[in-house]
PDB file of C-alpha atoms and ligand atoms in Angstrom:
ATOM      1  CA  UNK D 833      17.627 -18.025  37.582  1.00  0.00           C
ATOM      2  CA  UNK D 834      15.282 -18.877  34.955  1.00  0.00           C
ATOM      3  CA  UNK D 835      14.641 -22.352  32.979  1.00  0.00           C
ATOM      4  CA  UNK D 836      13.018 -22.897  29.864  1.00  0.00           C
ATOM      5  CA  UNK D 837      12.296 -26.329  28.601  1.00  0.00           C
ATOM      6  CA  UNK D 838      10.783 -27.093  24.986  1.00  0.00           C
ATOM      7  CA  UNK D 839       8.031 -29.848  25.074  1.00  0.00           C
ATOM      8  CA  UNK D 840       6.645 -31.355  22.053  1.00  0.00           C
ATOM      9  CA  UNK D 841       3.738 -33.606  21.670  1.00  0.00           C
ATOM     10  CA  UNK D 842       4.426 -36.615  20.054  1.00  0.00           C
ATOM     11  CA  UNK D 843       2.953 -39.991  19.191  1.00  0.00           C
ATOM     12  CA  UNK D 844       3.854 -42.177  22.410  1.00  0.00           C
ATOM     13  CA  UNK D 845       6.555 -44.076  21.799  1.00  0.00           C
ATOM     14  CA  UNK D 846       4.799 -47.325  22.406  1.00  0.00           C
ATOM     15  CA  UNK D 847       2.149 -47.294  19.558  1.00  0.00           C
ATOM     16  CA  UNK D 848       2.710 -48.799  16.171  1.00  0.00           C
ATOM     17  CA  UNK D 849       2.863 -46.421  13.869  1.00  0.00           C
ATOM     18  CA  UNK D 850       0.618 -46.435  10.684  1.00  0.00           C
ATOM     19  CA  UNK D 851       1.166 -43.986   7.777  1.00  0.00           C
ATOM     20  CA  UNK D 852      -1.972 -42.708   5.936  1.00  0.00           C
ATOM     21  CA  UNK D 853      -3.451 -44.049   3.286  1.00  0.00           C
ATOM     22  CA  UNK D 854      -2.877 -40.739   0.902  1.00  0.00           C
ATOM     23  CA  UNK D 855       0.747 -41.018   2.364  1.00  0.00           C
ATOM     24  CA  UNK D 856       0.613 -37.731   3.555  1.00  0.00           C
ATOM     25  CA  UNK D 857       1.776 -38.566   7.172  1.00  0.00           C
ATOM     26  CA  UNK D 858       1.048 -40.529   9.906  1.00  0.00           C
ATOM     27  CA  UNK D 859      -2.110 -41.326  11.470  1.00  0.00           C
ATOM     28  CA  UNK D 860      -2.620 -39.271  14.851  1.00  0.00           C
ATOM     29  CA  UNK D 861      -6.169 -39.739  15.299  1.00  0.00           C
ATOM     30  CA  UNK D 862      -7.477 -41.712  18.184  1.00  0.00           C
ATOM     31  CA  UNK D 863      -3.706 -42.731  18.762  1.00  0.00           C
ATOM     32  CA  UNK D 864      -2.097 -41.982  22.523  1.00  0.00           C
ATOM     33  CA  UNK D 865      -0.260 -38.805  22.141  1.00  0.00           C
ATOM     34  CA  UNK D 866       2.833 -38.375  25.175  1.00  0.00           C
ATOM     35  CA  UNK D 867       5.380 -35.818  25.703  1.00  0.00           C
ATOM     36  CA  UNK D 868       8.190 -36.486  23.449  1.00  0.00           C
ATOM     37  CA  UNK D 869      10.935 -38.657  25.744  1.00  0.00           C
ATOM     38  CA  UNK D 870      13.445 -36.581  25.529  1.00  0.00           C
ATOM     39  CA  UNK D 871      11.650 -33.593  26.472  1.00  0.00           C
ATOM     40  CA  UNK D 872      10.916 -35.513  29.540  1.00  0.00           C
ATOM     41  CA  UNK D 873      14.575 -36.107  30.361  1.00  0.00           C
ATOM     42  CA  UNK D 874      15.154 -32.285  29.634  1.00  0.00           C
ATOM     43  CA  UNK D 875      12.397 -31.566  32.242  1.00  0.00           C
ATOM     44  CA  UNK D 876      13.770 -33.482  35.121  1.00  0.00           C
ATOM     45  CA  UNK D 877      16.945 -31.936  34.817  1.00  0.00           C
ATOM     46  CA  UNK D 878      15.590 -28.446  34.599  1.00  0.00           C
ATOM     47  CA  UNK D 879      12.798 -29.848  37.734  1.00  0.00           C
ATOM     48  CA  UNK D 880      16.407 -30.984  39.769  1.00  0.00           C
ATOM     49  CA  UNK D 881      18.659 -27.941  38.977  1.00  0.00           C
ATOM     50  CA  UNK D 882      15.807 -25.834  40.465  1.00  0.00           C
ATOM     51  CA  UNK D 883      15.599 -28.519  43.689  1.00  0.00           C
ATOM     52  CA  UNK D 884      19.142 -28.147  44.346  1.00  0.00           C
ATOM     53  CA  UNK D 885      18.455 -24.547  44.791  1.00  0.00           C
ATOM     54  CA  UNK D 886      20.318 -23.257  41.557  1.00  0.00           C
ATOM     55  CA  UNK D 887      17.529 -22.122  39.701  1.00  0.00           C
ATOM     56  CA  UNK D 888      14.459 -20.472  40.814  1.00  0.00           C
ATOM     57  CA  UNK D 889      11.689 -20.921  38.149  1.00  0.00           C
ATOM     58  CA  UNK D 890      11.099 -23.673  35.500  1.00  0.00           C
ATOM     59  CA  UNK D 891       9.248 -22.817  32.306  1.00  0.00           C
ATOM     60  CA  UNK D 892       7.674 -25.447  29.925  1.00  0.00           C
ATOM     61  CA  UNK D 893       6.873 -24.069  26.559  1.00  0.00           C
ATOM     62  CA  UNK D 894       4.774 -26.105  23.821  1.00  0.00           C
ATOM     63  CA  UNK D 895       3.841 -25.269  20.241  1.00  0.00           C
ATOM     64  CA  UNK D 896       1.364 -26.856  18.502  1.00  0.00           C
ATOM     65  CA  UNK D 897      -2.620 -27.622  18.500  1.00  0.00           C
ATOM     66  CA  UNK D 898      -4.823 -27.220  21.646  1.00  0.00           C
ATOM     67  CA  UNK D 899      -4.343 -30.341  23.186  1.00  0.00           C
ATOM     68  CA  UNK D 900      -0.549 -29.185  23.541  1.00  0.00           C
ATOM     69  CA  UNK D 901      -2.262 -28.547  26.775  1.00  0.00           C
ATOM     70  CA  UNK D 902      -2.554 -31.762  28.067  1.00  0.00           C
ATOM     71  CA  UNK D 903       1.182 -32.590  27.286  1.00  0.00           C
ATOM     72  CA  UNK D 904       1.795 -29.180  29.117  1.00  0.00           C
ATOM     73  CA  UNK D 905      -0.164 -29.967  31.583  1.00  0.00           C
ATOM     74  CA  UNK D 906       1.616 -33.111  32.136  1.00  0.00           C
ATOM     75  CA  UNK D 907       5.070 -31.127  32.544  1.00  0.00           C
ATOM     76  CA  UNK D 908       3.691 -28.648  35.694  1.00  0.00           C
ATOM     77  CA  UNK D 909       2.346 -32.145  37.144  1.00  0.00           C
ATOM     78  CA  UNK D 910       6.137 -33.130  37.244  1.00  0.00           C
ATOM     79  CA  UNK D 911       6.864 -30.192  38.727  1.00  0.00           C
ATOM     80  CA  UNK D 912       7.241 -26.942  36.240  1.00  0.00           C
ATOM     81  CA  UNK D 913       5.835 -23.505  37.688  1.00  0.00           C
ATOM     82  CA  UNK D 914       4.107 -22.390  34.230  1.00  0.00           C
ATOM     83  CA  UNK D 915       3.924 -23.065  31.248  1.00  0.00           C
ATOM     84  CA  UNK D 916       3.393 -21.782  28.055  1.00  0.00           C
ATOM     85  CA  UNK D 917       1.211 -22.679  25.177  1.00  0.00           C
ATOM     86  CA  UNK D 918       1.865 -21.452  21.485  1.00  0.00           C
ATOM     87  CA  UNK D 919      -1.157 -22.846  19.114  1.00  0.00           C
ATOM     88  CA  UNK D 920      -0.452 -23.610  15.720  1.00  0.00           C
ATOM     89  CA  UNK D 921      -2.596 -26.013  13.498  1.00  0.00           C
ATOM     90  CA  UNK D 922       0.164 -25.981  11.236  1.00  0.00           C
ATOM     91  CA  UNK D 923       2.927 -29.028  11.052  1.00  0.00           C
ATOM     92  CA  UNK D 924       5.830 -26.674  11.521  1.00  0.00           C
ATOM     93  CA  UNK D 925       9.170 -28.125  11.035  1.00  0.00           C
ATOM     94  CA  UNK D 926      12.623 -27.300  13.008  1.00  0.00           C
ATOM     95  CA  UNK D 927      13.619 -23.763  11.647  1.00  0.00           C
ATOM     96  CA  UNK D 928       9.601 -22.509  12.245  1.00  0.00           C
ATOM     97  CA  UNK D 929       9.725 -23.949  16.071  1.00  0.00           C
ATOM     98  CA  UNK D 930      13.427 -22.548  16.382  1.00  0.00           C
ATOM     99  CA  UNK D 931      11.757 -18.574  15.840  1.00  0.00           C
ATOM    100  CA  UNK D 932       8.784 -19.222  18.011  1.00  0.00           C
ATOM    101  CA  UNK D 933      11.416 -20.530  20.759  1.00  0.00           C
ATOM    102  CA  UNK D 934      13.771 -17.427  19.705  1.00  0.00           C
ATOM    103  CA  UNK D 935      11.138 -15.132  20.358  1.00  0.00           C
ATOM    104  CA  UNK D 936       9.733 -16.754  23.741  1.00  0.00           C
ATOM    105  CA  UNK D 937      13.523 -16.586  24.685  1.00  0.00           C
ATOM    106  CA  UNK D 938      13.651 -13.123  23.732  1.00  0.00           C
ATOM    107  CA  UNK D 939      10.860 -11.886  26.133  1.00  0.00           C
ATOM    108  CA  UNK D 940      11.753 -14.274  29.141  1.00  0.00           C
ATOM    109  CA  UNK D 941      14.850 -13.898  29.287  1.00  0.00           C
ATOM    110  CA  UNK D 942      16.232 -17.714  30.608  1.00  0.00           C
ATOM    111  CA  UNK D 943      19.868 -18.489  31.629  1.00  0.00           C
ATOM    112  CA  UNK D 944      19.153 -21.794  30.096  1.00  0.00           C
ATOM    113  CA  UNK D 945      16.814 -23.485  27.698  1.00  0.00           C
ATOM    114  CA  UNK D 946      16.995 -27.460  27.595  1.00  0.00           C
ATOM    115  CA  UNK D 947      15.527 -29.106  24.579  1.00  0.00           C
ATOM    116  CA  UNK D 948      15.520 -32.752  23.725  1.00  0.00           C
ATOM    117  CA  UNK D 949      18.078 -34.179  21.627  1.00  0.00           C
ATOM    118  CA  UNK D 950      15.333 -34.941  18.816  1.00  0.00           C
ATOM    119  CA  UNK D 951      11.516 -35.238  18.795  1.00  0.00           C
ATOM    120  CA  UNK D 952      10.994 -39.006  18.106  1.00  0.00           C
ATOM    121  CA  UNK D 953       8.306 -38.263  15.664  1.00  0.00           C
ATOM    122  CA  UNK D 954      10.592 -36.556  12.865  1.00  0.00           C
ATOM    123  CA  UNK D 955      14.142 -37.426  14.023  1.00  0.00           C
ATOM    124  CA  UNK D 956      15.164 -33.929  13.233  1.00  0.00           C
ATOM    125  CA  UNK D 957      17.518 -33.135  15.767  1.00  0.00           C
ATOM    126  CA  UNK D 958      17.545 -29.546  14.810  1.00  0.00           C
ATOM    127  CA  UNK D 959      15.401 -27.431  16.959  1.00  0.00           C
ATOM    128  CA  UNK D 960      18.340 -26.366  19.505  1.00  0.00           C
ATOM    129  CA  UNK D 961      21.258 -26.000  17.047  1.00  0.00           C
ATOM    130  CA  UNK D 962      19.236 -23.468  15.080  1.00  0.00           C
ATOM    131  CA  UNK D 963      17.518 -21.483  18.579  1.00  0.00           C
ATOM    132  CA  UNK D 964      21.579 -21.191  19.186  1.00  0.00           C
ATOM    133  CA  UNK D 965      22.368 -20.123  16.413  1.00  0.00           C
ATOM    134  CA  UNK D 966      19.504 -17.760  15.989  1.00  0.00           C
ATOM    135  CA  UNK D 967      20.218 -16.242  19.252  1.00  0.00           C
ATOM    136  CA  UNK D 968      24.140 -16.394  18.919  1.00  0.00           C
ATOM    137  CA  UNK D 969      24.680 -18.717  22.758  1.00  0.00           C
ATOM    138  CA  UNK D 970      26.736 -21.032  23.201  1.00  0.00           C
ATOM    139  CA  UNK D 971      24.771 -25.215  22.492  1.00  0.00           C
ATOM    140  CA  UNK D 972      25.649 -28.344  24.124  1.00  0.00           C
ATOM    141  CA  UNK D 973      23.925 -31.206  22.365  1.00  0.00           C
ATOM    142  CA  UNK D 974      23.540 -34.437  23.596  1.00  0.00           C
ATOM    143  CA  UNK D 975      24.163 -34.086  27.294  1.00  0.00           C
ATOM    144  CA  UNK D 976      24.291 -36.916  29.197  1.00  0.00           C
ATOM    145  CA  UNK D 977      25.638 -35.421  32.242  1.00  0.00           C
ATOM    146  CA  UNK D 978      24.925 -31.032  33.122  1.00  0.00           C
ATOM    147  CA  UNK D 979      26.901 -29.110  35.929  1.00  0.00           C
ATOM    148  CA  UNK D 980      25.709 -25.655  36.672  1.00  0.00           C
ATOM    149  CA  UNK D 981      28.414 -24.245  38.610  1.00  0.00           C
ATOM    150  CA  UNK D 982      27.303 -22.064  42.319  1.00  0.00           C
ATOM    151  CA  UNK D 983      28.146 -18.758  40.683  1.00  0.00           C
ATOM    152  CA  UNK D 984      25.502 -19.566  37.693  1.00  0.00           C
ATOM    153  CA  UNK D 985      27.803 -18.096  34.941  1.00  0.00           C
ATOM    154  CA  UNK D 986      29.102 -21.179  33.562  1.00  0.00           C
ATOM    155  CA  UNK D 987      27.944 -24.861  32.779  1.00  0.00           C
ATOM    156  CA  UNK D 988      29.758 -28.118  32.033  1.00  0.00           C
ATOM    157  CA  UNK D 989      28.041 -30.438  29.941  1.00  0.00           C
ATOM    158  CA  UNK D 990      29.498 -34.138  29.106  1.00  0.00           C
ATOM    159  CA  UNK D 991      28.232 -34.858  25.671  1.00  0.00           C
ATOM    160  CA  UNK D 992      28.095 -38.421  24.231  1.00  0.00           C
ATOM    161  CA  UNK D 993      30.243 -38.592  21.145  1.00  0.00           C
ATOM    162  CA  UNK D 994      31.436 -41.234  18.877  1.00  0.00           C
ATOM    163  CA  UNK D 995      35.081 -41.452  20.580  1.00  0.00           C
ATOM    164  CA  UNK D 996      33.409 -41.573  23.899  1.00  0.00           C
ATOM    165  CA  UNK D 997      32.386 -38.206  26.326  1.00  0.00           C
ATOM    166  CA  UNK D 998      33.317 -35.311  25.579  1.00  0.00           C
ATOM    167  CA  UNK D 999      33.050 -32.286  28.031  1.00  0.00           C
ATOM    168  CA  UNK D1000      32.257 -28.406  27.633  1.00  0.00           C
ATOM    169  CA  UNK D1001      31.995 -25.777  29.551  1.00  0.00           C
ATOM    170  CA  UNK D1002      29.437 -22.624  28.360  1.00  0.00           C
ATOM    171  CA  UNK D1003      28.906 -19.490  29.895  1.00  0.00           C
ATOM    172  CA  UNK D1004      25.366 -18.574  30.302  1.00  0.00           C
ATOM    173  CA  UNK D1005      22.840 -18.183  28.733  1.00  0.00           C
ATOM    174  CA  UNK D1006      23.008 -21.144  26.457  1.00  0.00           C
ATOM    175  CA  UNK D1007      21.068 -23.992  25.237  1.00  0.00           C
ATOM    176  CA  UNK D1008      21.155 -27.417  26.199  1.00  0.00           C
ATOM    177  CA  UNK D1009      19.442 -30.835  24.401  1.00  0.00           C
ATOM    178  CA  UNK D1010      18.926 -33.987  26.398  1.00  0.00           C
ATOM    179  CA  UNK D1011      20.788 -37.594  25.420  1.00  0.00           C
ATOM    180  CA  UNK D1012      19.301 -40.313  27.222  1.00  0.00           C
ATOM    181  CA  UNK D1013      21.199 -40.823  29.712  1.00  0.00           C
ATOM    182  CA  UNK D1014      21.055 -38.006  31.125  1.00  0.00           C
ATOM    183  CA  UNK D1015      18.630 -38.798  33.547  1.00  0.00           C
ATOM    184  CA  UNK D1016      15.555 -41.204  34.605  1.00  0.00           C
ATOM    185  CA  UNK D1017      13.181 -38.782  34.695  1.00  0.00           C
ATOM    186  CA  UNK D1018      10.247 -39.175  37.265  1.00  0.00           C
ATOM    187  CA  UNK D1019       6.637 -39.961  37.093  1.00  0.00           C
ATOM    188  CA  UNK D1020       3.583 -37.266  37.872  1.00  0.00           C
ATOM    189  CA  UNK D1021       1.907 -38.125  41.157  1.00  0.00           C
ATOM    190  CA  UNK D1022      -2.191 -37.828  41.479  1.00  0.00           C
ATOM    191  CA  UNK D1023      -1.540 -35.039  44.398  1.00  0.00           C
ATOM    192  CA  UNK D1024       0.910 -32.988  41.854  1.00  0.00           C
ATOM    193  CA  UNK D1025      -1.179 -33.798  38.738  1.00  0.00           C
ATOM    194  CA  UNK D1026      -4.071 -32.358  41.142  1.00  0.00           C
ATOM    195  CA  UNK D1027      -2.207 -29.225  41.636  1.00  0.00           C
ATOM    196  CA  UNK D1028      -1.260 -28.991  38.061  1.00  0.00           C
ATOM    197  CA  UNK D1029      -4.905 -28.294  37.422  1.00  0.00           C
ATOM    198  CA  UNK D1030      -4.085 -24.639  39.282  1.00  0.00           C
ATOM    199  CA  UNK D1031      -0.604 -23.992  38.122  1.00  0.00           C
ATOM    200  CA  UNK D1032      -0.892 -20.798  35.069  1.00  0.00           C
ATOM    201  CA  UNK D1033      -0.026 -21.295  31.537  1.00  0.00           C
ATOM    202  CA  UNK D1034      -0.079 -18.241  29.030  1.00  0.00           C
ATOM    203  CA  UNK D1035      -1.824 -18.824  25.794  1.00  0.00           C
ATOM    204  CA  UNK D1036      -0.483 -17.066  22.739  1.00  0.00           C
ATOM    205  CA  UNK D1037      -1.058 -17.400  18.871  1.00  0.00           C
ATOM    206  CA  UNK D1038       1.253 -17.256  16.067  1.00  0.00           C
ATOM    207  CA  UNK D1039       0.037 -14.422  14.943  1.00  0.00           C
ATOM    208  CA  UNK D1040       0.660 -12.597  18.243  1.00  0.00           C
ATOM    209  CA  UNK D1041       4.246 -13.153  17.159  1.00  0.00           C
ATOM    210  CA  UNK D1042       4.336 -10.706  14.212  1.00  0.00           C
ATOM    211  CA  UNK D1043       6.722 -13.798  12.922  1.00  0.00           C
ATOM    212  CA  UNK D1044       7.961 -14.638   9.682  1.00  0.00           C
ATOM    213  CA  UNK D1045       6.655 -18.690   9.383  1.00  0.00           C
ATOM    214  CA  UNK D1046       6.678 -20.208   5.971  1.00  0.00           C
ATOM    215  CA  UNK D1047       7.969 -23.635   5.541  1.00  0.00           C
ATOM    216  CA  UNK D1048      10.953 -23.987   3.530  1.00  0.00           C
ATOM    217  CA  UNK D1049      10.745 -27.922   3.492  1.00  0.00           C
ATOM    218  CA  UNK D1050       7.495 -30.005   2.061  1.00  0.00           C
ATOM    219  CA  UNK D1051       6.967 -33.353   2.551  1.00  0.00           C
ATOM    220  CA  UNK D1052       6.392 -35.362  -0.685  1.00  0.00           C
ATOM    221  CA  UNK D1053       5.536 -38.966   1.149  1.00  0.00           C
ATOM    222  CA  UNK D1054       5.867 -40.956   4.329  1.00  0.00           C
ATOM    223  CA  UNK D1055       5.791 -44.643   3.469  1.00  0.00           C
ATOM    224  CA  UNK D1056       6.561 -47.632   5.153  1.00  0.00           C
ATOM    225  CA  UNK D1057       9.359 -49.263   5.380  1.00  0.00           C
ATOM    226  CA  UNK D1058       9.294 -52.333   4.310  1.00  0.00           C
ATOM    227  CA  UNK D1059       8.176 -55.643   5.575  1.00  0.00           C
ATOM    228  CA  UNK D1060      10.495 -57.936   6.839  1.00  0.00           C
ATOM    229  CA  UNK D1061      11.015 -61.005   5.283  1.00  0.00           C
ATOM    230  CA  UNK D1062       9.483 -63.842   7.132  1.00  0.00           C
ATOM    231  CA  UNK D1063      12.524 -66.203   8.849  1.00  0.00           C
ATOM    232  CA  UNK D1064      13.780 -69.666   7.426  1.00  0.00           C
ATOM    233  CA  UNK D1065      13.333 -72.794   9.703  1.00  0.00           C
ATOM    234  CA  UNK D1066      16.557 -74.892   9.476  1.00  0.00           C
ATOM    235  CA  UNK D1067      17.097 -78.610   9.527  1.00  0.00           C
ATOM    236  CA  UNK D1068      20.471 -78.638  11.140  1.00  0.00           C
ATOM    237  CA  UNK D1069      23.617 -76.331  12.223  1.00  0.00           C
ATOM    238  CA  UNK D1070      25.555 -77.607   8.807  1.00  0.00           C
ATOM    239  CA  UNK D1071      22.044 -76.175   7.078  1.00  0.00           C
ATOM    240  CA  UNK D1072      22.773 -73.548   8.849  1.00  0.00           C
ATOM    241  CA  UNK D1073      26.439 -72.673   7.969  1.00  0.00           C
ATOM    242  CA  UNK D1074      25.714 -73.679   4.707  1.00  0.00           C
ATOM    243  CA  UNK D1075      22.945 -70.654   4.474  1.00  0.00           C
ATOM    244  CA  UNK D1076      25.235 -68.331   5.671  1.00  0.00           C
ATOM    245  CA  UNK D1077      28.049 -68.773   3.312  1.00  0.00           C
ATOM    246  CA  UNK D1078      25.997 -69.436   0.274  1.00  0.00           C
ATOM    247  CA  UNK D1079      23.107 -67.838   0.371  1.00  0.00           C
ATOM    248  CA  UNK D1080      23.304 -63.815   0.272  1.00  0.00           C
ATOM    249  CA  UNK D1081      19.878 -63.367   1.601  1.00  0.00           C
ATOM    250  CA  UNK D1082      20.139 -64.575   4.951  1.00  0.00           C
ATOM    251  CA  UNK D1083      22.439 -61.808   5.987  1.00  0.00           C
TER     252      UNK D1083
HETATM  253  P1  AMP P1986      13.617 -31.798  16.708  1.00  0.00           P
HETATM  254  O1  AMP P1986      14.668 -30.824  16.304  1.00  0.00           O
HETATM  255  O2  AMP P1986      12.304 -31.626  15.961  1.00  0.00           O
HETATM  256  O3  AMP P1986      14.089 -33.244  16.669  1.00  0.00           O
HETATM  257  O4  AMP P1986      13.214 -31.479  18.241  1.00  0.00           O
HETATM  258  C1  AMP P1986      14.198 -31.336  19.244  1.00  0.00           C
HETATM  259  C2  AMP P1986      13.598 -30.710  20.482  1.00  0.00           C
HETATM  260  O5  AMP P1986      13.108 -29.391  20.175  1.00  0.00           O
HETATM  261  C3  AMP P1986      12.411 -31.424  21.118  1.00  0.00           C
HETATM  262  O6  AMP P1986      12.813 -32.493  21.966  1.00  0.00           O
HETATM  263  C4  AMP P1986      11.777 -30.278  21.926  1.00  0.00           C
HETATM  264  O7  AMP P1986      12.495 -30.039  23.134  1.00  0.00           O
HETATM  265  C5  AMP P1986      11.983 -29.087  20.992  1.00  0.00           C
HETATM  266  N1  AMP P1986      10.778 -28.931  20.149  1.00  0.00           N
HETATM  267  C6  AMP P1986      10.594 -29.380  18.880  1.00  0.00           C
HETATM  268  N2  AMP P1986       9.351 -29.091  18.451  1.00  0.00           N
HETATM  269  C7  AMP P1986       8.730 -28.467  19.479  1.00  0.00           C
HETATM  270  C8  AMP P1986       7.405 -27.921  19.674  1.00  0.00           C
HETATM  271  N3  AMP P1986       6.480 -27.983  18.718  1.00  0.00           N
HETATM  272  N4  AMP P1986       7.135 -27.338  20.870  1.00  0.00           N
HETATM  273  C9  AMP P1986       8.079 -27.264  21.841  1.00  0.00           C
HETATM  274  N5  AMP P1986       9.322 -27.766  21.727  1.00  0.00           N
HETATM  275  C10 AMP P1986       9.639 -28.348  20.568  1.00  0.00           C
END
């Protein structure tokens, strides 16, 4: 049985962001770039459904600019067996990444494709609701908790809700996107990021894909949000209860 995992190159999640001066987007030069965190979470549990012996191969796909590589690269030093690199200089949003996925589905043929929840550069949390749709399987979003049953026909996912978990069960193929919870997932050792080095990845460009990409969605601006007021020193708790029921601003 076959994973695929989506893995998108992000802005690590520890830099400060700083939008552009034209406020066309975010500045990505000569910032640390990481695998989006919730593509990592997606990746260990594809990495230990294939160590408990359930599944056979795991496949990390990423689409974007060259050094998708290195991100890719990253994901067979965890553990993947290929990967798969689609380059696009292009910012494609959700719907454009949903066809390229589609397609890659299409041809490989996996019982399962785990996503993130949401890429924590644009918050869309889209990219797997549309791939299901597109393909017509069965989604569980949100996991925090997969069971792939022995006979590999069905999986129950516990999903984090607002009322508390919720539980499904989906018959393969289907998609699944990673909550945080799901899983810690593990670091690359130097032997296994050694061995990456060797591990294949196919190379493919958009064009290859004989796809229909055109954005739908423009960005007009990214700006800031804005700065936080600096804090108020007070003299004494009474100050202080006196702030907070007369004064609108503190709260
Ligand atoms: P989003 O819908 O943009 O929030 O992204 C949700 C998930 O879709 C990510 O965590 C990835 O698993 C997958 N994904 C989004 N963009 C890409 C990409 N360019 N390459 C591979 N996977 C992607």
């Amino acid at each position: 049985m076959k994973i695929m995992v989506g893995i998108k190159r992000v802005v690590d999640y520890a830099v400060k962001i700083r939008v552009k001066g034209d406020k066309t987007g975010v500045v990505t030069e000569n910032v640390k770039m990481s695998m989006n965190p919730f593509c990592e979470i997606a990746l260990e549990e594809a990495l230990r459904l294939r160590e408990s012996g359930l599944a056979s191969e795991v496949v990390a796909v990423s689409v974007g600019p060259s050094k998708c590589l290195d991100t890719l690269r990253t994901a067979l030093a965890m553990g993947a067996d290929r990967g798969i690199h689609v380059h696009s200089t292009s910012s494609l949003f959700p719907l454009s990444v949903a066809k390229i996925l589609t397609h890659l589905v299409l041809f490989e043929k996996p019982s399962l494709l785990f996503l993130g929840k949401q890429a924590i550069d644009d918050d869309c949390n889209q990219t797997g609701q549309i791939i299901a749709g597109l393909l017509n399987w069965p989604q569980a979003t949100f996991a925090s908790k997969v069971l792939l049953h022995k006979d590999k026909q069905v999986v129950t996912v516990d999903r984090e809700v607002d009322d508390g978990i919720e539980t499904l069960s989906l018959n393969l193929p289907a998609v699944i996107t990673t909550d945080l919870r799901l899983n810690q997932p593990r670091y690359a050792t130097l032997p296994n990021i050694m061995k990456a080095k060797s591990k294949p990845v196919n190379k493919f460009t958009l064009e290859e894909f004989n796809l229909q990409i055109k954005s739908d969605l423009e960005i007009l601006q990214v700006t800031e949000p804005p700065k936080r007021k600096p804090g108020v020193l007070v003299a004494s708790v009474d100050d202080l209860i006196h702030k907070l029921k007369h004064d609108a601003n503190v709260i």
